[in-house]
Short mmCIF file of C-alpha atoms and ligand atoms in Angstrom, two decimals:
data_model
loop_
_atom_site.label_atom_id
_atom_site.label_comp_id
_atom_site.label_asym_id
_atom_site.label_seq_id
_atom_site.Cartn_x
_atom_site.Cartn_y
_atom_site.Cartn_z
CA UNK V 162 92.50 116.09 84.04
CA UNK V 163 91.54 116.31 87.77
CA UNK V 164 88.28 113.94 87.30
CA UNK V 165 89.80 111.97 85.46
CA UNK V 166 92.49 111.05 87.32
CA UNK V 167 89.62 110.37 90.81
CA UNK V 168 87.78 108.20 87.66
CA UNK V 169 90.68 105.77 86.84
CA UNK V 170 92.42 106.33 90.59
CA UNK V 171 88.99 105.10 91.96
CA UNK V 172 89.99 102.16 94.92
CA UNK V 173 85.91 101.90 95.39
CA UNK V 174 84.59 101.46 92.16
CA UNK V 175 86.51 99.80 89.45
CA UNK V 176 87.08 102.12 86.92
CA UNK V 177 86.24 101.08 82.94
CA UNK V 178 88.46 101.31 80.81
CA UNK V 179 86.72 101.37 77.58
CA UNK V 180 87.67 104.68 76.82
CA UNK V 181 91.38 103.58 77.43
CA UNK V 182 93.19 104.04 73.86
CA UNK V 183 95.10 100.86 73.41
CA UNK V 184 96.25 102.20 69.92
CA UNK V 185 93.74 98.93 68.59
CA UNK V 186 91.61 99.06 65.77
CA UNK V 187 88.79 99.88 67.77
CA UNK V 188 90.49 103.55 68.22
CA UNK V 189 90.89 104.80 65.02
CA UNK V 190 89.05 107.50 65.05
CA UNK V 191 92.14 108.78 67.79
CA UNK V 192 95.06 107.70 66.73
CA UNK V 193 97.02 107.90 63.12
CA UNK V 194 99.55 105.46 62.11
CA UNK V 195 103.28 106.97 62.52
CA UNK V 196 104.87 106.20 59.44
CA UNK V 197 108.86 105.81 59.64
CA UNK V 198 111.73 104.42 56.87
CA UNK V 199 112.16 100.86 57.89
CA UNK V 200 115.01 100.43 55.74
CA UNK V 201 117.10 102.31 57.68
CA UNK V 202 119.72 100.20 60.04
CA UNK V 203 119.58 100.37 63.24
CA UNK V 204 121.74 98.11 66.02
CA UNK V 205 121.09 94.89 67.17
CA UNK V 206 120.04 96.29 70.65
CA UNK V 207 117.16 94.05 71.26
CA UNK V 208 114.93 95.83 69.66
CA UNK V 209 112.20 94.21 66.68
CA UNK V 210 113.01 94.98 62.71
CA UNK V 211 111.69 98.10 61.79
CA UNK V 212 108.82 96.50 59.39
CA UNK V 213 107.61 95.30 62.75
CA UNK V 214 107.02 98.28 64.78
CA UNK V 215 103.59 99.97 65.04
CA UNK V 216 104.26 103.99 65.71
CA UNK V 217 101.17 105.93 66.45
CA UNK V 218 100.15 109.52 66.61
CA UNK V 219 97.25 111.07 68.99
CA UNK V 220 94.49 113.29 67.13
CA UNK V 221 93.88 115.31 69.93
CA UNK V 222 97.07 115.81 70.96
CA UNK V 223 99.85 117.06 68.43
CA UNK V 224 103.69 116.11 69.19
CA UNK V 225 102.14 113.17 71.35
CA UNK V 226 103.94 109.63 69.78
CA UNK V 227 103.31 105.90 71.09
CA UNK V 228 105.97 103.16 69.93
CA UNK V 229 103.99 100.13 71.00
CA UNK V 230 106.76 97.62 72.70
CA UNK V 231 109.54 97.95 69.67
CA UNK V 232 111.89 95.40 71.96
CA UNK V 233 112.34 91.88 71.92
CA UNK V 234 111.18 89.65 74.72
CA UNK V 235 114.41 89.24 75.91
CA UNK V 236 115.63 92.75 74.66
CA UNK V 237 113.00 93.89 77.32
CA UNK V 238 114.49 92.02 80.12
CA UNK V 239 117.62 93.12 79.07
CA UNK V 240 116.81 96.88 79.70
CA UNK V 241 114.67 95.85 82.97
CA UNK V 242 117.52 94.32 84.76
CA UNK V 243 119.81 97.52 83.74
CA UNK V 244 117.00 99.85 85.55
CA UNK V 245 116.46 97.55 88.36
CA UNK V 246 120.08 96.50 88.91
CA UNK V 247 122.55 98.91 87.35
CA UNK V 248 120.98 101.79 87.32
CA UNK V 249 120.19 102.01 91.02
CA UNK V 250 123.01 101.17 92.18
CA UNK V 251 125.54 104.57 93.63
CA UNK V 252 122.89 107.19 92.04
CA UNK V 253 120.71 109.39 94.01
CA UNK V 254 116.82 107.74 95.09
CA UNK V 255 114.17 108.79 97.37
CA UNK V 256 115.10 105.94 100.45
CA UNK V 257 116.09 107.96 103.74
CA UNK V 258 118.76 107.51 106.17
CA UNK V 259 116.70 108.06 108.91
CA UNK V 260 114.57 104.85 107.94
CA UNK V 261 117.23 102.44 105.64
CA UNK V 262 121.17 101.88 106.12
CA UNK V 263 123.60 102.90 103.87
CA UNK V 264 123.94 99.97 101.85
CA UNK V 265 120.29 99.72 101.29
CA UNK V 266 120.50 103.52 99.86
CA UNK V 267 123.52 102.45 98.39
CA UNK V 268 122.33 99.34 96.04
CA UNK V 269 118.80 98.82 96.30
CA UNK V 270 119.01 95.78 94.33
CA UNK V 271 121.45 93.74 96.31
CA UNK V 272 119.75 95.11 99.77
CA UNK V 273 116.13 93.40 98.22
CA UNK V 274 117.15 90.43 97.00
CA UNK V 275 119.62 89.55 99.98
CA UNK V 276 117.07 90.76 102.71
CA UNK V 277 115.56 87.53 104.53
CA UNK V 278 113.01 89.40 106.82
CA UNK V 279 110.05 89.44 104.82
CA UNK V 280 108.80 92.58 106.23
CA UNK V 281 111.59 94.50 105.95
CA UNK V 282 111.92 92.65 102.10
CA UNK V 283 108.42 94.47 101.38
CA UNK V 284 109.25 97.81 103.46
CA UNK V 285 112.16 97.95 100.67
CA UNK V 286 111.02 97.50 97.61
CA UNK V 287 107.47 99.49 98.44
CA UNK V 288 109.45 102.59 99.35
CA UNK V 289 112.22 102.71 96.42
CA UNK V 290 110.19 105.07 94.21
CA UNK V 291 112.54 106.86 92.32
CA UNK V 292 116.17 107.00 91.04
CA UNK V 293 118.02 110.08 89.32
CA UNK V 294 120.43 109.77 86.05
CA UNK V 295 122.66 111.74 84.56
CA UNK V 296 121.82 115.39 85.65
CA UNK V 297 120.34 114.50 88.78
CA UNK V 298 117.01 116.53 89.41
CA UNK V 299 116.33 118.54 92.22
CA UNK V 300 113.08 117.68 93.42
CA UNK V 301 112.78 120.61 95.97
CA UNK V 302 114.21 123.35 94.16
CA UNK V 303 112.65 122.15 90.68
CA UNK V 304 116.13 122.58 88.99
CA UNK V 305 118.99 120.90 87.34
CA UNK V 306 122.27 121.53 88.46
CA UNK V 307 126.19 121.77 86.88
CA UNK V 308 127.42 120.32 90.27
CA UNK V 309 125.29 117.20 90.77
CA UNK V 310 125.49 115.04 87.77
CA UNK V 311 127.45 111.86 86.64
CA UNK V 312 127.75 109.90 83.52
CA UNK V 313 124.66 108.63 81.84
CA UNK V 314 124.70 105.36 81.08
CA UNK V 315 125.58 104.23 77.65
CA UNK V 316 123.67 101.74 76.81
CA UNK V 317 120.47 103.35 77.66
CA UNK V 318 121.67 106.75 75.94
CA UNK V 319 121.61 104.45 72.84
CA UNK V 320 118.73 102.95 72.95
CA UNK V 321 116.86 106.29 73.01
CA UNK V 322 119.08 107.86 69.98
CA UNK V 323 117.81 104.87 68.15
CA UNK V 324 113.97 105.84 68.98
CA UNK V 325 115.23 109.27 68.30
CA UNK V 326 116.82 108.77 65.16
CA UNK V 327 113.91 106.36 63.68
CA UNK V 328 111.53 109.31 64.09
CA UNK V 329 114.00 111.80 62.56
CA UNK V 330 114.49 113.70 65.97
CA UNK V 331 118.19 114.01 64.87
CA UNK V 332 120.96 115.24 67.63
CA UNK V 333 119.24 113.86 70.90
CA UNK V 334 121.72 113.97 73.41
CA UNK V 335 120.57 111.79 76.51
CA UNK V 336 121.72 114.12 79.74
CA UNK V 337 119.05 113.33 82.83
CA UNK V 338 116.52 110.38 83.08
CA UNK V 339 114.18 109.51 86.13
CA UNK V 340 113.63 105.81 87.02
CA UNK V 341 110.16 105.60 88.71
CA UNK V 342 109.03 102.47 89.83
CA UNK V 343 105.65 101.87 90.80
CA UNK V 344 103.31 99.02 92.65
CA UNK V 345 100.04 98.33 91.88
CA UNK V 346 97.53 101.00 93.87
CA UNK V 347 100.59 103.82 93.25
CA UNK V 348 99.61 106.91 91.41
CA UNK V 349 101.90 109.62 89.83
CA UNK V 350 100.15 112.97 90.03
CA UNK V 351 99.10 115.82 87.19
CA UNK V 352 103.11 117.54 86.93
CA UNK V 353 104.64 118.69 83.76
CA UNK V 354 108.18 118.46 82.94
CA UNK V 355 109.79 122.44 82.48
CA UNK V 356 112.85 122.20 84.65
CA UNK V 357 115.34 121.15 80.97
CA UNK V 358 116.30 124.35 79.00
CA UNK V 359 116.21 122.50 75.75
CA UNK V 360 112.46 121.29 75.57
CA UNK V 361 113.27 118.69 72.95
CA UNK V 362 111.51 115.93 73.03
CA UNK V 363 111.44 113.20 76.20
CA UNK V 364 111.33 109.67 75.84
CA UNK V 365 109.60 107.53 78.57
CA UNK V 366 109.77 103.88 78.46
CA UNK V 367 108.07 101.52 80.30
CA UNK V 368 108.09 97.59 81.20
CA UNK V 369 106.38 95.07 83.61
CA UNK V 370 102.43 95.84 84.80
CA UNK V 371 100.36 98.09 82.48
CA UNK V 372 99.31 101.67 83.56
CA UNK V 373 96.78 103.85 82.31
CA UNK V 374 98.47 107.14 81.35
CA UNK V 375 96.48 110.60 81.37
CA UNK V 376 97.73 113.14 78.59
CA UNK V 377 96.18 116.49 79.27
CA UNK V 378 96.89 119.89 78.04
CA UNK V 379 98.55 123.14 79.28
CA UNK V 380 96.63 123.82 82.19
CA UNK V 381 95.92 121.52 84.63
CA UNK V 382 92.23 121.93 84.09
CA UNK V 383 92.40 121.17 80.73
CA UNK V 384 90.58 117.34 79.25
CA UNK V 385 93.04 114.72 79.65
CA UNK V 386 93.30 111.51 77.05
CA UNK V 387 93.45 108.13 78.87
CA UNK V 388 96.04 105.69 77.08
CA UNK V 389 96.95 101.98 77.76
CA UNK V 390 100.84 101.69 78.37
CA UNK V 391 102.02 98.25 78.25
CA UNK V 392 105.27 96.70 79.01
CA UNK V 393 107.89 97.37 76.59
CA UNK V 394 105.60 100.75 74.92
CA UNK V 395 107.62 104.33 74.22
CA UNK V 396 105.93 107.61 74.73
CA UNK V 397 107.55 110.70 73.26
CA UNK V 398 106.48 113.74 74.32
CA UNK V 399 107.24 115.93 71.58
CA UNK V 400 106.38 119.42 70.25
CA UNK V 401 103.05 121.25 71.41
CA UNK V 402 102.95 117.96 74.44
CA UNK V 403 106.72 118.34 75.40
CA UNK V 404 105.17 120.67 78.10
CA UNK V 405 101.27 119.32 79.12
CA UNK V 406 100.48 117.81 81.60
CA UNK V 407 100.42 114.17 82.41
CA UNK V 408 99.90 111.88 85.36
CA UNK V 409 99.34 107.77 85.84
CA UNK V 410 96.42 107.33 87.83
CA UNK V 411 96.51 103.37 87.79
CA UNK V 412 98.89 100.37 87.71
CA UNK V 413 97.45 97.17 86.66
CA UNK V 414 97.98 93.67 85.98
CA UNK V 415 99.12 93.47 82.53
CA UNK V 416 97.22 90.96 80.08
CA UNK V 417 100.49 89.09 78.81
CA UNK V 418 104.11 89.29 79.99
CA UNK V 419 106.07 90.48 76.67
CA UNK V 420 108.54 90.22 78.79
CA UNK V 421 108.73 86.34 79.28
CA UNK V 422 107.45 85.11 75.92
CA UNK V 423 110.94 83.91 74.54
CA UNK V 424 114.55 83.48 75.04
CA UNK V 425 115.16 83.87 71.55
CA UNK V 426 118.80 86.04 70.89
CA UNK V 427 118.01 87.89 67.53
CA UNK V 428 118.85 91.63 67.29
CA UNK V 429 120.64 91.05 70.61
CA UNK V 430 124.06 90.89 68.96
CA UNK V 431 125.29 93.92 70.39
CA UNK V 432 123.96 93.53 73.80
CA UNK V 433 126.72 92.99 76.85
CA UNK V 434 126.79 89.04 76.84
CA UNK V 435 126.98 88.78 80.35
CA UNK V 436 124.40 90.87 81.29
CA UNK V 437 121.96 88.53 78.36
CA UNK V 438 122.95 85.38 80.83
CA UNK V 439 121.74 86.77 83.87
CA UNK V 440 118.40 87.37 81.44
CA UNK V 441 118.10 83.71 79.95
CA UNK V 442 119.00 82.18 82.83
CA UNK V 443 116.17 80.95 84.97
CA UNK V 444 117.56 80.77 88.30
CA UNK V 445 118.86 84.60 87.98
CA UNK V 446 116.07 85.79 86.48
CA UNK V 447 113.88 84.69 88.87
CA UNK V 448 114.29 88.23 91.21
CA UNK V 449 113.16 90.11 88.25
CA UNK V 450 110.41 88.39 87.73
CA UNK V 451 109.03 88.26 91.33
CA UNK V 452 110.26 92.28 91.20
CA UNK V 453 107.59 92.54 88.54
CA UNK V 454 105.02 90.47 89.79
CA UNK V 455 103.33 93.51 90.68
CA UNK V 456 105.26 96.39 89.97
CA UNK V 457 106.07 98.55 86.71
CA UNK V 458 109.28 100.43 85.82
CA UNK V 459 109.14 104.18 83.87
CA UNK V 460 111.86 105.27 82.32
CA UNK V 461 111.65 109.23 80.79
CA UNK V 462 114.71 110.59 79.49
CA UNK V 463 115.58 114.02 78.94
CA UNK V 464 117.70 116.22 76.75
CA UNK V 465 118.99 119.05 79.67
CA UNK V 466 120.93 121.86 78.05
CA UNK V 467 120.65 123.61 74.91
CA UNK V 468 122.35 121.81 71.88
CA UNK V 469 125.50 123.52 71.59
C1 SIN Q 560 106.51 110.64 84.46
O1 SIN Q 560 105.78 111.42 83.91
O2 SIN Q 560 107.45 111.04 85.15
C2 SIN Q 560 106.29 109.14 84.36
C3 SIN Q 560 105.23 108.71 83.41
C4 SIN Q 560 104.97 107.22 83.43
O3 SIN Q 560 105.21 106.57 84.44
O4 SIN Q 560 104.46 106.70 82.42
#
């Protein structure tokens, strides 16, 4: 895991990334085709038809489970202004009081966009790193805790009981989630995710720049797999990989932006009206996109407590 994580975190040398699964035909020989029941209903919650969605499995690594980008273009941006906007808004994040002001920590969102001084503008959004959902988790102590939690939000609880349900990982319960957002040159280190007393499995979304996304084993030592995450693609961690290791090692302009290709409503029925405005329209919109220009969003959501 170690070397490869210097290999793809290389600043010097420009790392290949041939050995990159992009779940293509070209990788065959490491991935199996999930298959699922695409005649089962599911809501109109941005998200493609079921005939349309291409679920793989990794050879090498059992439990392991790529959705690649099930949402609609504007189903994406949908969920993307929710974790920019929403989401970060009143919940715990990494920003300090010693270096922002309240309402910075506060709403992150409002604080970027409204903030004319350019440096500042950057000093914001570089250092906003992570929000906290649900159960919020504490970083130092590694734990969860009864006292320090709030609602999780609904709409992204439902979006992963879909996923959930469409691979027949009946009674997920959506309890704590971590928003990380990441520029390009940021790295997330080798960790593993042990803290939840119910390891079932956790869901980790992601939209805007492409990554590449190490999947090692139980000990840190152990070979990692490299994988191509795209905007809009769903890992599940699942099984014998709920607990390896993992770590992102690079951030990198994506080929296409999913995200932008149409403004087109279908399967968005259900979505909050309101909120689909602020997507279509150009003149709102246009924060998100110059949020994304060279950033990505991570979304992994996790089941807490024992099923009761
Ligand atoms: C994580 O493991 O916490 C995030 C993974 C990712 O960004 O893809």
């Amino acid at each position: 895991m170690m070397k490869k994580f210097k290999y793809y975190k290389s600043k010097d040398k420009l790392p290949s990334l041939d050995d990159v699964i992009d779940c293509s035909e070209n990788n065959k020989h490491a991935v199996d085709k999930f298959t699922i029941d695409i005649n089962k209903e599911i809501p109109n919650i941005g998200l493609k038809d079921l005939s349309d969605w291409n679920i793989y499995s990794l050879k090498d690594c059992p439990g392991l489970i790529i959705i690649k980008n099930p949402f609609t273009s504007l189903g994406q941006r949908y969920y993307i202004k929710k974790l920019l906007k929403d989401y970060t808004k009143n919940h715990p994040n990494n920003l300090l009081e010693s270096r922002f002001k309240e309402n910075v920590i506060k709403d992150f969102w409002t604080s970027w966009t409204e903030e004319v001084d350019q440096q500042q503008k950057n000093l914001i959004k570089k250092s906003m790193r992570w929000t906290t959902l649900g159960y919020h988790y504490d970083w130092t102590n590694k734990v969860y805790n009864e006292e320090n939690k709030d609602e999780f939000p609904e709409e992204l609880s439902r979006l992963v009981s879909v996923f959930a349900e469409v691979l027949n990982f009946n009674n997920f319960i959506s309890e704590a989630a971590i928003i990380n957002f990441y520029h390009i040159g940021s790295t997330l280190s080798a960790h593993t995710d042990h803290s939840e007393i119910c390891h079932a499995p956790l869901f980790s979304i992601s939209f805007g720049q492409s990554a590449v996304f190490l999947m090692g084993g139980s000990f840190k030592d152990a070979d990692a797999v490299p994988i191509l995450l795209n905007s809009g693609d769903v890992v599940i961690m699942s099984g014998r990989s709920r607990l390896n290791y993992h770590a992102v090692p690079r951030i990198f302009e994506s080929e296409s932006q999913t995200w932008n290709e149409n403004d087109d409503t279908k399967n968005c029925s259900v979505l909050n009206p309101d909120d689909l405005k602020e997507c279509i329209s150009k003149e709102s919109w246009k924060q998100f996109e110059k949020y994304l220009m060279d950033s990505r969003i991570n979304v992994n959501v996790r089941q807490y407590k024992n099923k009761i």
